[in-house]
Tab-separated table of C-alpha atoms in Angstrom:
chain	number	residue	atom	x	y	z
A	1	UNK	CA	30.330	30.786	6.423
A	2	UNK	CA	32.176	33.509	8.506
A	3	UNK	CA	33.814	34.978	5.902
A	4	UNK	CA	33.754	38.908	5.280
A	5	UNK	CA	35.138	40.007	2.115
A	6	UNK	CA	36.360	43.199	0.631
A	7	UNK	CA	37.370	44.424	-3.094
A	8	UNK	CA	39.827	45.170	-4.170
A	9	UNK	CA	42.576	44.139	-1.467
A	10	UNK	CA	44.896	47.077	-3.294
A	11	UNK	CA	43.463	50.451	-4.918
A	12	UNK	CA	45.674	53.780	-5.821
A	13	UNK	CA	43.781	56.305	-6.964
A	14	UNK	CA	44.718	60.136	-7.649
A	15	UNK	CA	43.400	62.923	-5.895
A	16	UNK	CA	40.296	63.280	-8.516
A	17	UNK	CA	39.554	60.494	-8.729
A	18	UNK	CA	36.668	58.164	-7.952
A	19	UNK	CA	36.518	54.597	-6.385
A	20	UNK	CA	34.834	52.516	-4.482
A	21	UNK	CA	35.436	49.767	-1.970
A	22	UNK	CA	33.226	46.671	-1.530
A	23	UNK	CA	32.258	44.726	1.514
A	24	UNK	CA	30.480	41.553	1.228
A	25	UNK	CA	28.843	39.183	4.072
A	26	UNK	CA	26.368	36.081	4.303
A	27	UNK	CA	26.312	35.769	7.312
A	28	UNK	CA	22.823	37.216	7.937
A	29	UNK	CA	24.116	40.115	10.515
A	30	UNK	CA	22.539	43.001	10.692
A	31	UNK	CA	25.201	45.640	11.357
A	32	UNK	CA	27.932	46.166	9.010
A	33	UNK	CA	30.977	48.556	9.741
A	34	UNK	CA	33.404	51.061	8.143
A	35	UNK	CA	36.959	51.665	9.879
A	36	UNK	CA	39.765	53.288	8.478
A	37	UNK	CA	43.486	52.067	10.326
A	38	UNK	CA	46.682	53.706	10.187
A	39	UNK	CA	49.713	52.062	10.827
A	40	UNK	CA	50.163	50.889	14.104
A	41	UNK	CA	47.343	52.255	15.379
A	42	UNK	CA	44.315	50.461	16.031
A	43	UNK	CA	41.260	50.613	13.626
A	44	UNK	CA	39.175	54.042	14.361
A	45	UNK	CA	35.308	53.772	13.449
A	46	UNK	CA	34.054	55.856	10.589
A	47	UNK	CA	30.634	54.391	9.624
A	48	UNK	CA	27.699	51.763	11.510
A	49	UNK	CA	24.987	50.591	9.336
A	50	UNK	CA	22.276	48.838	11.522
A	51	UNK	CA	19.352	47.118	9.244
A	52	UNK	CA	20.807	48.997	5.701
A	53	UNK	CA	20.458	52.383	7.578
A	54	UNK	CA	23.196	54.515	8.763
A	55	UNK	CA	23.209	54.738	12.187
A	56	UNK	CA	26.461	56.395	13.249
A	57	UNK	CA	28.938	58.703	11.216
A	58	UNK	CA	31.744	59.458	13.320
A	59	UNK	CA	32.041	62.685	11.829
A	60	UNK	CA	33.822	61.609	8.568
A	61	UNK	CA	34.313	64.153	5.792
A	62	UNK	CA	32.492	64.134	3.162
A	63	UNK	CA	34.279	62.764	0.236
A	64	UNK	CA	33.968	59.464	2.059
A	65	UNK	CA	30.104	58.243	1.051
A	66	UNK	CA	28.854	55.190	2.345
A	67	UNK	CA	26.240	52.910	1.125
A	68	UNK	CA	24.240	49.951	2.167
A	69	UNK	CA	22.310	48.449	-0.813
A	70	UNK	CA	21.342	45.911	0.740
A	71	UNK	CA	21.699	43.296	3.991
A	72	UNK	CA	24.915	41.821	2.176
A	73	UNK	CA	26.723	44.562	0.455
A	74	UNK	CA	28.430	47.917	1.935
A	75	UNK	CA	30.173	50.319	-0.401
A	76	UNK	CA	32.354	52.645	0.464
A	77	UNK	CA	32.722	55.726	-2.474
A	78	UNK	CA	35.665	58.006	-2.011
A	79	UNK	CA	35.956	60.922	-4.257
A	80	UNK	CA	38.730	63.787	-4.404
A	81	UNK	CA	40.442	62.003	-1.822
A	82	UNK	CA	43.577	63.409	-0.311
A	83	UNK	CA	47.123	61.461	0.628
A	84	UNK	CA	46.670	61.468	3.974
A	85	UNK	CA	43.608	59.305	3.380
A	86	UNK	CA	45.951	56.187	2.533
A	87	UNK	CA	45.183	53.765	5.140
A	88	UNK	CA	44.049	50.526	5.476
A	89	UNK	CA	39.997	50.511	5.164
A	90	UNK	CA	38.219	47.777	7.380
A	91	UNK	CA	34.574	46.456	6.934
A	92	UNK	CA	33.308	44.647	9.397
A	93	UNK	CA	29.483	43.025	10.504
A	94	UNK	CA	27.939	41.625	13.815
A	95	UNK	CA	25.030	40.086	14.276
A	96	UNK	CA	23.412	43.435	15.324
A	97	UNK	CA	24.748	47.204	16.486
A	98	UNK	CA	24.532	46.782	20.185
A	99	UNK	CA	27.556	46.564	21.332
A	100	UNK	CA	27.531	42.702	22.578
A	101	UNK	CA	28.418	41.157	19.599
A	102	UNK	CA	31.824	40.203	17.747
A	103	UNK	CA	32.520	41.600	14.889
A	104	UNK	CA	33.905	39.464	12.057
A	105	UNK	CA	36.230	42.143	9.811
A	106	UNK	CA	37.361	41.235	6.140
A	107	UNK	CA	41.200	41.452	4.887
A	108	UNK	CA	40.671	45.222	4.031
A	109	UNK	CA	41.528	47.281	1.167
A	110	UNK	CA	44.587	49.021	0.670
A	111	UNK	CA	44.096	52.362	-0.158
A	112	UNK	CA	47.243	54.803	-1.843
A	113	UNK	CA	46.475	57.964	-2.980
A	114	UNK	CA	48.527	60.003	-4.774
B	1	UNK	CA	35.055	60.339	26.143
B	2	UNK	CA	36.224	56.765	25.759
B	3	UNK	CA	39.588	56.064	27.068
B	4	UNK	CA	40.874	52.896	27.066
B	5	UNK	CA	44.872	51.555	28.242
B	6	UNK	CA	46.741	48.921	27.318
B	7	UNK	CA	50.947	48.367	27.570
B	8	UNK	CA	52.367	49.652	23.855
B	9	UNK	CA	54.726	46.268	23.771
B	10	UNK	CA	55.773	42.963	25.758
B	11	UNK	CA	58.025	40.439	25.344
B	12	UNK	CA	57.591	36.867	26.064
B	13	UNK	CA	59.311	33.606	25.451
B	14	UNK	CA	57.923	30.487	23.725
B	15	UNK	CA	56.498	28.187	26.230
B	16	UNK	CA	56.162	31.092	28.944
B	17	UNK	CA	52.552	32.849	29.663
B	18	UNK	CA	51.779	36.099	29.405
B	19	UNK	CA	49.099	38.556	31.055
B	20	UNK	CA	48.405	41.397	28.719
B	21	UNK	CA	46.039	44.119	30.319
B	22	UNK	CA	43.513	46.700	29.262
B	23	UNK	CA	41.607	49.237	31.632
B	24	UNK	CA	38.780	51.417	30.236
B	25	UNK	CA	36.769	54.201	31.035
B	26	UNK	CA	33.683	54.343	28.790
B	27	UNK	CA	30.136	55.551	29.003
B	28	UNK	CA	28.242	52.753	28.498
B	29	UNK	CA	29.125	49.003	28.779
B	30	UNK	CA	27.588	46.674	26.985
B	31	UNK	CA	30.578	44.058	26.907
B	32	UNK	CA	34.933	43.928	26.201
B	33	UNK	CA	36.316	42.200	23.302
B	34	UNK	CA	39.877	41.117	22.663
B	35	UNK	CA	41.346	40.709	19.156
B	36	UNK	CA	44.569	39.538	17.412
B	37	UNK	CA	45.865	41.191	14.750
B	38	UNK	CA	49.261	40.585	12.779
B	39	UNK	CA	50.907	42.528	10.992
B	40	UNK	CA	48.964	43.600	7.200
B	41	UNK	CA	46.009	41.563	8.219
B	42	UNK	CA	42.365	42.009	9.490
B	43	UNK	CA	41.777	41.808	13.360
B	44	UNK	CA	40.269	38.382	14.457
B	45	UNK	CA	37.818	37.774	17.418
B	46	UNK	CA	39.372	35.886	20.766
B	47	UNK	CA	37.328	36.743	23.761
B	48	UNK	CA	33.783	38.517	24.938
B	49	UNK	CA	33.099	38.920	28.601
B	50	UNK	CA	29.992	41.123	29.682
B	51	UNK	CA	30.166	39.649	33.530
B	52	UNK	CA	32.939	39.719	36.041
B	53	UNK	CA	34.790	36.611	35.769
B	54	UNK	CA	37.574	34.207	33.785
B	55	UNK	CA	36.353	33.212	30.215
B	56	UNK	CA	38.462	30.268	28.820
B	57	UNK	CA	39.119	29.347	25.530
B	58	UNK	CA	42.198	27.044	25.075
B	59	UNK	CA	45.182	28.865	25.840
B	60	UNK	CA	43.607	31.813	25.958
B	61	UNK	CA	41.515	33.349	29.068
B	62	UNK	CA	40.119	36.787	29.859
B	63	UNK	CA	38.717	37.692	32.540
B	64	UNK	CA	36.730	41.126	33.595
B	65	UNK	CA	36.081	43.233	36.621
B	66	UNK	CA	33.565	45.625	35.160
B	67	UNK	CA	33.741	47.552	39.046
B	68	UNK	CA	37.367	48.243	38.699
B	69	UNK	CA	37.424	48.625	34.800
B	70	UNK	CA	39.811	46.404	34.002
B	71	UNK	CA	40.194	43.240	31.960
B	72	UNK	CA	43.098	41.221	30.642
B	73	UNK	CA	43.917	38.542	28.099
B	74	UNK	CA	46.207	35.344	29.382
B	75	UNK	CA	48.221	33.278	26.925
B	76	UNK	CA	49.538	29.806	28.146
B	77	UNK	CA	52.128	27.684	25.742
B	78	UNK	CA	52.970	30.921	23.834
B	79	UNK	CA	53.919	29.930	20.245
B	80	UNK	CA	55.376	32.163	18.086
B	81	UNK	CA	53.125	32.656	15.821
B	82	UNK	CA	51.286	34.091	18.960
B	83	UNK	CA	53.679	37.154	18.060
B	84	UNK	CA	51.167	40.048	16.762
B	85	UNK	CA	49.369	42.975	18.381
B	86	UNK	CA	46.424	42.297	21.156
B	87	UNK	CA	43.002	44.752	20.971
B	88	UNK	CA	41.164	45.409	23.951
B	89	UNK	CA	37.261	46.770	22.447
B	90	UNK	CA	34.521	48.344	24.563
B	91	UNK	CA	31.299	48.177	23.175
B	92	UNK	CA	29.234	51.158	24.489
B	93	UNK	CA	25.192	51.581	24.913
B	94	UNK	CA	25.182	53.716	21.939
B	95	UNK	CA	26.119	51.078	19.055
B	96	UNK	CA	29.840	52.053	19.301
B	97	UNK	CA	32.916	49.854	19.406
B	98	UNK	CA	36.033	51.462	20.671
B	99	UNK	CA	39.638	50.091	19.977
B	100	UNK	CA	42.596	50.512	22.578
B	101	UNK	CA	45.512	51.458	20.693
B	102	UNK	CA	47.095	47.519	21.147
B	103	UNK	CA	50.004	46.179	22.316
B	104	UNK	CA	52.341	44.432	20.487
B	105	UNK	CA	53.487	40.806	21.869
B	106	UNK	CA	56.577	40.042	20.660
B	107	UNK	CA	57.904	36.115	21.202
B	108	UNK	CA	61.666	34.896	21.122
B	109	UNK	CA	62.268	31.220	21.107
């Protein structure tokens, strides 16, 4: 199984609202990823979980909150979230964070906010 | 910083090959990746080189010169459903995986 998947494939939220996104694997990696990818424009990084701890945050504001509950899952909460944030949100795993490993990305979630 | 280049858009026909290139600057190297990505879906894996050299996969090859920083992605037979956008990734020594902005193969019959 080298399937990644992601919940829900569409979400519009208002600006006070709260979500979250889901990111499933079973694939036993290690690393699991959170990019966020504008239209034509290639996905940018946001989050790295290596073994359920969070490893890199590329700086991402704060009403982005990720979460690793465990080896399978990544969430991604978003709260008071602001129309430029609509963008297509990536998760992604390898088999670890070094660098020399594909990464196998889900179909993404849609994200609209209004 | 991280900068990696690749064309914005080529055109091809069906049948034809096409060499799409990538050259990177990065600090740290710990390999090159090329995806495919169409349009409104996820980017899929095609290629990982980490030494100089042609990788082969079907119609597909890459190949790598890590001393000149530069890498490209060769598609024989094009098809056109071969028509999407082509991601040349770095993977650094500091768990990071950078994205060049893509370039867009478009194929006419």
């Amino acid at each position: 199984d080298t399937e990644v998947t992601q919940t829900p494939k569409h979400l519009v939220m208002g600006m006070t609202n709260k979500k979250s996104l889901k990111c499933e694997q079973h694939m036993g990696h290690r690393a699991m990823y959170w990019y966020k990818q504008k239209a034509k424009k290639p996905p940018e990084l946001m989050f790295v979980y290596s073994y359920e701890k969070l490893s890199i945050n590329e700086s991402v504001p704060s009403r982005f909150s990720p979460e690793c509950p465990n080896s399978s899952l990544l969430n991604l909460h978003l709260h008071a979230l602001q129309p430029e944030d609509s963008a297509l949100y990536l998760c992604a795993s390898s088999q670890d964070a070094s660098g020399k490993n594909e990464q196998y990305f889900g179909p993404g979630t849609r994200l609209t906010v209004t | 910083g991280q900068n990696i280049d690749q064309p914005t858009e080529m055109t091809a026909t069906e049948g034809a090959i096409v060499q799409i290139n990538c050259t990177y600057q990065t600090s740290g190297f710990n390999g090159l990746f090329w995806y495919q990505q169409h349009a409104g879906e996820a980017p899929t894996f095609l290629s990982y080189n980490v030494l100089d050299g042609l990788e082969e996969k079907g119609r597909f090859s890459s190949f790598l010169s890590r001393s000149k920083g530069y890498s490209y992605l060769l598609l024989k037979e094009l098809q056109m459903k071969d028509s999407a956008s082509y991601l040349c990734a770095v993977g650094d020594n500091f768990n990071k995986f950078y994205f060049g902005s893509g370039t867009k193969l478009n194929v006419k019959p």
